Tab-separated table of C-alpha atoms and ligand atoms in Angstrom:
chain	number	residue	atom	x	y	z
A	1241	MET	CA	-8.270	8.150	-19.969
A	1242	ALA	CA	-5.222	8.167	-17.782
A	1243	PHE	CA	-5.945	7.826	-14.090
A	1244	LYS	CA	-4.323	10.098	-11.541
A	1245	LEU	CA	-3.004	9.680	-8.025
A	1246	ILE	CA	-5.710	11.061	-5.770
A	1247	ASP	CA	-4.710	13.503	-3.054
A	1248	LEU	CA	-4.611	12.273	0.525
A	1249	PRO	CA	-7.688	13.646	2.324
A	1250	TYR	CA	-5.467	14.845	5.202
A	1251	ALA	CA	-1.978	16.223	5.781
A	1252	ASP	CA	0.754	13.621	5.498
A	1253	THR	CA	1.551	14.159	9.165
A	1254	ALA	CA	-2.051	13.788	10.341
A	1255	LEU	CA	-2.127	10.047	11.045
A	1256	ALA	CA	1.149	9.816	12.961
A	1257	PRO	CA	2.236	7.880	14.902
A	1258	ALA	CA	-0.179	5.232	13.644
A	1259	VAL	CA	0.950	5.933	10.038
A	1260	SER	CA	3.821	8.394	9.641
A	1261	ALA	CA	4.502	10.948	6.930
A	1262	GLU	CA	7.477	8.824	5.905
A	1263	THR	CA	5.251	5.778	5.345
A	1264	LEU	CA	2.750	7.878	3.411
A	1265	SER	CA	5.525	9.370	1.246
A	1266	PHE	CA	6.368	5.849	0.075
A	1267	HIS	CA	2.956	4.192	0.257
A	1268	HIS	CA	1.001	6.990	-1.370
A	1269	GLY	CA	3.737	8.727	-3.361
A	1270	LYS	CA	5.579	5.647	-4.630
A	1271	HIS	CA	3.561	2.437	-4.291
A	1272	HIS	CA	0.139	3.822	-5.243
A	1273	GLN	CA	1.671	5.984	-7.993
A	1274	THR	CA	3.462	2.925	-9.461
A	1275	TYR	CA	0.256	0.893	-9.625
A	1276	ILE	CA	-1.395	3.800	-11.438
A	1277	ASP	CA	1.476	4.279	-13.858
A	1278	LYS	CA	1.584	0.575	-14.737
A	1279	MET	CA	-2.180	0.486	-15.245
A	1280	ASN	CA	-2.120	3.587	-17.383
A	1281	ALA	CA	0.600	2.056	-19.536
A	1282	ALA	CA	-1.404	-1.162	-19.880
A	1283	ILE	CA	-4.640	0.491	-20.983
A	1284	ASP	CA	-3.150	3.128	-23.289
A	1285	GLY	CA	-4.424	2.552	-26.824
A	1286	THR	CA	-6.644	-0.378	-25.824
A	1287	ASP	CA	-10.410	-0.850	-25.484
A	1288	HIS	CA	-9.962	-0.016	-21.784
A	1289	ALA	CA	-8.587	3.450	-22.455
A	1290	ASP	CA	-11.901	5.230	-21.868
A	1291	ALA	CA	-13.400	2.861	-19.298
A	1292	SER	CA	-14.009	3.548	-15.616
A	1293	LEU	CA	-11.578	2.032	-13.143
A	1294	GLU	CA	-14.333	-0.219	-11.820
A	1295	ALA	CA	-15.106	-1.499	-15.340
A	1296	ILE	CA	-11.412	-2.162	-15.939
A	1297	VAL	CA	-11.147	-4.152	-12.721
A	1298	GLY	CA	-14.192	-6.252	-13.660
A	1299	ALA	CA	-13.028	-6.842	-17.228
A	1300	ALA	CA	-9.509	-7.782	-16.226
A	1301	ARG	CA	-10.546	-10.139	-13.390
A	1302	GLY	CA	-9.757	-13.679	-14.470
A	1303	SER	CA	-8.531	-12.697	-17.936
A	1304	ASN	CA	-5.570	-10.278	-17.532
A	1305	GLN	CA	-3.895	-10.759	-14.145
A	1306	GLY	CA	-1.274	-8.065	-14.663
A	1307	LEU	CA	-3.826	-5.384	-15.481
A	1308	PHE	CA	-6.154	-6.687	-12.778
A	1309	ASN	CA	-3.461	-6.406	-10.101
A	1310	ASN	CA	-2.559	-2.837	-10.953
A	1311	ALA	CA	-6.180	-1.653	-11.478
A	1312	ALA	CA	-7.430	-3.330	-8.285
A	1313	GLN	CA	-4.505	-1.906	-6.305
A	1314	THR	CA	-5.204	1.537	-7.684
A	1315	TRP	CA	-8.805	1.259	-6.456
A	1316	ASN	CA	-7.939	-0.322	-3.114
A	1317	HIS	CA	-5.396	2.342	-2.197
A	1318	GLY	CA	-7.794	5.188	-3.076
A	1319	PHE	CA	-10.393	3.561	-0.890
A	1320	TYR	CA	-7.868	2.943	1.885
A	1321	TRP	CA	-6.765	6.618	2.090
A	1322	HIS	CA	-10.388	7.564	2.671
A	1323	SER	CA	-10.872	4.741	5.141
A	1324	MET	CA	-8.661	6.618	7.600
A	1325	ALA	CA	-9.277	10.012	9.208
A	1326	ALA	CA	-7.110	12.478	11.121
A	1327	THR	CA	-9.894	13.398	13.524
A	1328	GLU	CA	-12.257	11.201	15.467
A	1329	THR	CA	-15.382	10.212	13.534
A	1330	ALA	CA	-18.512	8.344	14.519
A	1331	PRO	CA	-20.841	5.981	12.668
A	1332	SER	CA	-24.248	7.206	11.573
A	1333	ASP	CA	-27.276	5.873	13.370
A	1334	GLU	CA	-27.893	3.564	10.388
A	1335	LEU	CA	-24.345	2.195	10.467
A	1336	LYS	CA	-24.306	1.903	14.259
A	1337	ALA	CA	-27.489	-0.203	14.165
A	1338	LYS	CA	-26.030	-2.540	11.553
A	1339	ILE	CA	-22.740	-2.856	13.458
A	1340	ASP	CA	-24.666	-3.678	16.687
A	1341	ALA	CA	-26.736	-6.271	14.862
A	1342	ALA	CA	-23.752	-8.006	13.259
A	1343	PHE	CA	-21.057	-7.646	15.905
A	1344	GLY	CA	-22.684	-6.502	19.136
A	1345	SER	CA	-20.852	-3.178	19.391
A	1346	VAL	CA	-18.319	-0.966	17.607
A	1347	ASP	CA	-15.666	-2.071	20.074
A	1348	GLU	CA	-16.329	-5.722	19.288
A	1349	LEU	CA	-16.168	-4.989	15.532
A	1350	LYS	CA	-12.782	-3.319	16.085
A	1351	GLU	CA	-11.516	-6.391	17.966
A	1352	GLN	CA	-12.666	-8.654	15.140
A	1353	LEU	CA	-11.061	-6.433	12.452
A	1354	LYS	CA	-7.753	-6.467	14.383
A	1355	ALA	CA	-7.886	-10.228	14.808
A	1356	ARG	CA	-8.670	-10.842	11.139
A	1357	GLY	CA	-5.957	-8.411	10.069
A	1358	ALA	CA	-3.381	-9.991	12.372
A	1359	GLY	CA	-4.314	-13.475	11.237
A	1360	HIS	CA	-4.341	-12.730	7.509
A	1361	PHE	CA	-1.503	-14.692	5.924
A	1362	ALA	CA	0.932	-12.577	3.923
A	1363	SER	CA	-0.241	-9.560	1.830
A	1364	GLY	CA	-3.814	-8.450	1.502
A	1365	TRP	CA	-6.696	-6.392	2.675
A	1366	VAL	CA	-9.270	-6.625	5.475
A	1367	TRP	CA	-12.631	-5.064	4.832
A	1368	LEU	CA	-15.858	-4.087	6.514
A	1369	ALA	CA	-18.539	-4.601	3.917
A	1370	GLU	CA	-22.272	-4.852	3.493
A	1371	LYS	CA	-23.232	-8.136	1.888
A	1372	ASP	CA	-26.845	-9.206	1.304
A	1373	GLY	CA	-28.002	-6.463	3.618
A	1374	ALA	CA	-25.821	-7.337	6.614
A	1375	LEU	CA	-22.338	-6.284	7.654
A	1376	THR	CA	-19.460	-8.690	7.358
A	1377	ILE	CA	-15.686	-8.739	7.620
A	1378	GLU	CA	-14.040	-9.906	4.407
A	1379	GLU	CA	-10.415	-10.586	3.490
A	1380	THR	CA	-8.852	-10.379	0.055
A	1381	HIS	CA	-5.375	-11.621	-0.831
A	1382	ASP	CA	-2.630	-9.693	-2.620
A	1383	GLY	CA	-4.285	-7.116	-4.910
A	1384	ASP	CA	-7.728	-8.591	-4.880
A	1385	THR	CA	-10.619	-6.227	-4.281
A	1386	LEU	CA	-14.315	-6.036	-3.415
A	1387	ALA	CA	-14.727	-3.132	-5.887
A	1388	ASP	CA	-16.374	-5.175	-8.623
A	1389	GLN	CA	-18.145	-7.898	-6.630
A	1390	ASP	CA	-21.925	-8.067	-7.114
A	1391	GLY	CA	-23.994	-7.647	-3.980
A	1392	VAL	CA	-21.003	-6.466	-1.910
A	1393	ASN	CA	-20.646	-2.824	-0.815
A	1394	PRO	CA	-17.240	-2.137	0.748
A	1395	LEU	CA	-17.481	0.298	3.685
A	1396	LEU	CA	-13.903	0.429	5.017
A	1397	VAL	CA	-10.570	-1.299	4.286
A	1398	VAL	CA	-7.276	-1.774	6.065
A	1399	ASP	CA	-4.120	-2.526	4.064
A	1400	VAL	CA	-2.140	-5.340	5.699
A	1401	TRP	CA	0.733	-5.444	3.203
A	1402	GLU	CA	4.045	-4.923	4.995
A	1403	HIS	CA	4.619	-1.693	3.118
A	1404	ALA	CA	1.660	-0.225	5.044
A	1405	TYR	CA	3.358	-0.529	8.436
A	1406	TYR	CA	6.982	-1.691	8.269
A	1407	LEU	CA	8.639	1.757	8.616
A	1408	ASP	CA	6.500	2.595	11.667
A	1409	HIS	CA	5.940	-0.729	13.374
A	1410	GLN	CA	8.508	-3.051	11.745
A	1411	ASN	CA	7.181	-6.624	11.813
A	1412	LYS	CA	4.487	-5.859	14.399
A	1413	ARG	CA	1.354	-5.861	12.294
A	1414	PRO	CA	-0.837	-6.068	15.426
A	1415	ALA	CA	0.614	-2.728	16.655
A	1416	TYR	CA	-0.326	-1.091	13.346
A	1417	LEU	CA	-3.799	-2.562	13.540
A	1418	ASP	CA	-4.194	-1.428	17.149
A	1419	ALA	CA	-3.278	2.121	16.114
A	1420	VAL	CA	-5.298	2.333	12.902
A	1421	VAL	CA	-8.354	0.277	13.805
A	1422	GLY	CA	-8.306	1.645	17.312
A	1423	SER	CA	-8.577	5.347	16.459
A	1424	LYS	CA	-8.011	6.215	12.801
A	1425	LEU	CA	-10.860	4.536	10.969
A	1426	ASN	CA	-13.143	6.945	9.113
A	1427	TRP	CA	-16.588	6.016	10.310
A	1428	ALA	CA	-18.078	8.993	8.479
A	1429	PHE	CA	-16.790	7.558	5.195
A	1430	ALA	CA	-18.169	4.150	6.071
A	1431	SER	CA	-21.530	5.765	6.872
A	1432	GLU	CA	-21.571	7.534	3.481
A	1433	ASN	CA	-20.780	4.287	1.685
A	1434	LEU	CA	-23.566	2.442	3.525
A	1435	ALA	CA	-26.099	5.239	2.796
A	1436	ARG	CA	-25.221	5.299	-0.915
A	1437	GLY	CA	-25.762	1.537	-1.159
A	1438	THR	CA	-23.350	1.049	-4.047
A	1439	ALA	CA	-19.572	0.793	-4.085
A	1440	TRP	CA	-17.436	3.920	-3.875
A	1441	VAL	CA	-16.129	5.134	-7.241
A	1442	TYR	CA	-12.475	6.038	-7.822
A	1443	PRO	CA	-12.414	9.692	-8.961
A	1444	ALA	CA	-11.915	10.069	-12.674
B	2	MN	MN1	-0.538	-0.820	0.022
């Protein structure tokens, strides 16, 4: 099965100025597409050809770094597009209670996400996840993902690779984090992920 680039769940102008249409044209239209194309080429005619993306990520982890990188990046970017919203969203009562228990408040969680994102060395991802029943902030490096990790349910992710922000904010990753974490995170998506209790699945 060849995987496809999923549509953005908003207009390409909807996140500006936090994330511009120009950034999305490259990040979604070029970077994400390239990860998908390379993964599709790598699985064509192999035992992975009919597997789910999540199964491919798990099978390739630790055994086929090239395939892992492209499969994990395919998943991470699909999850990232949904982790942002054009309109203001709010956490469910269930999510709000877990945020308050782990971080004190939504505002404090946002501050910690920004700080972890700003402090993350080089390329990677900063996540809000449920782990062993409680919420936690996790970081993964390069293309690594939480998609296949047992006992971890990713709720939201922020891409901190330079290609996510350089056209809009140049080297100022904290400005990108202020803009995205401050007002563009999709708390409705996070609430759905928490309620489901299992990791989001990349659309086949
Ligand atoms: Mn990216």
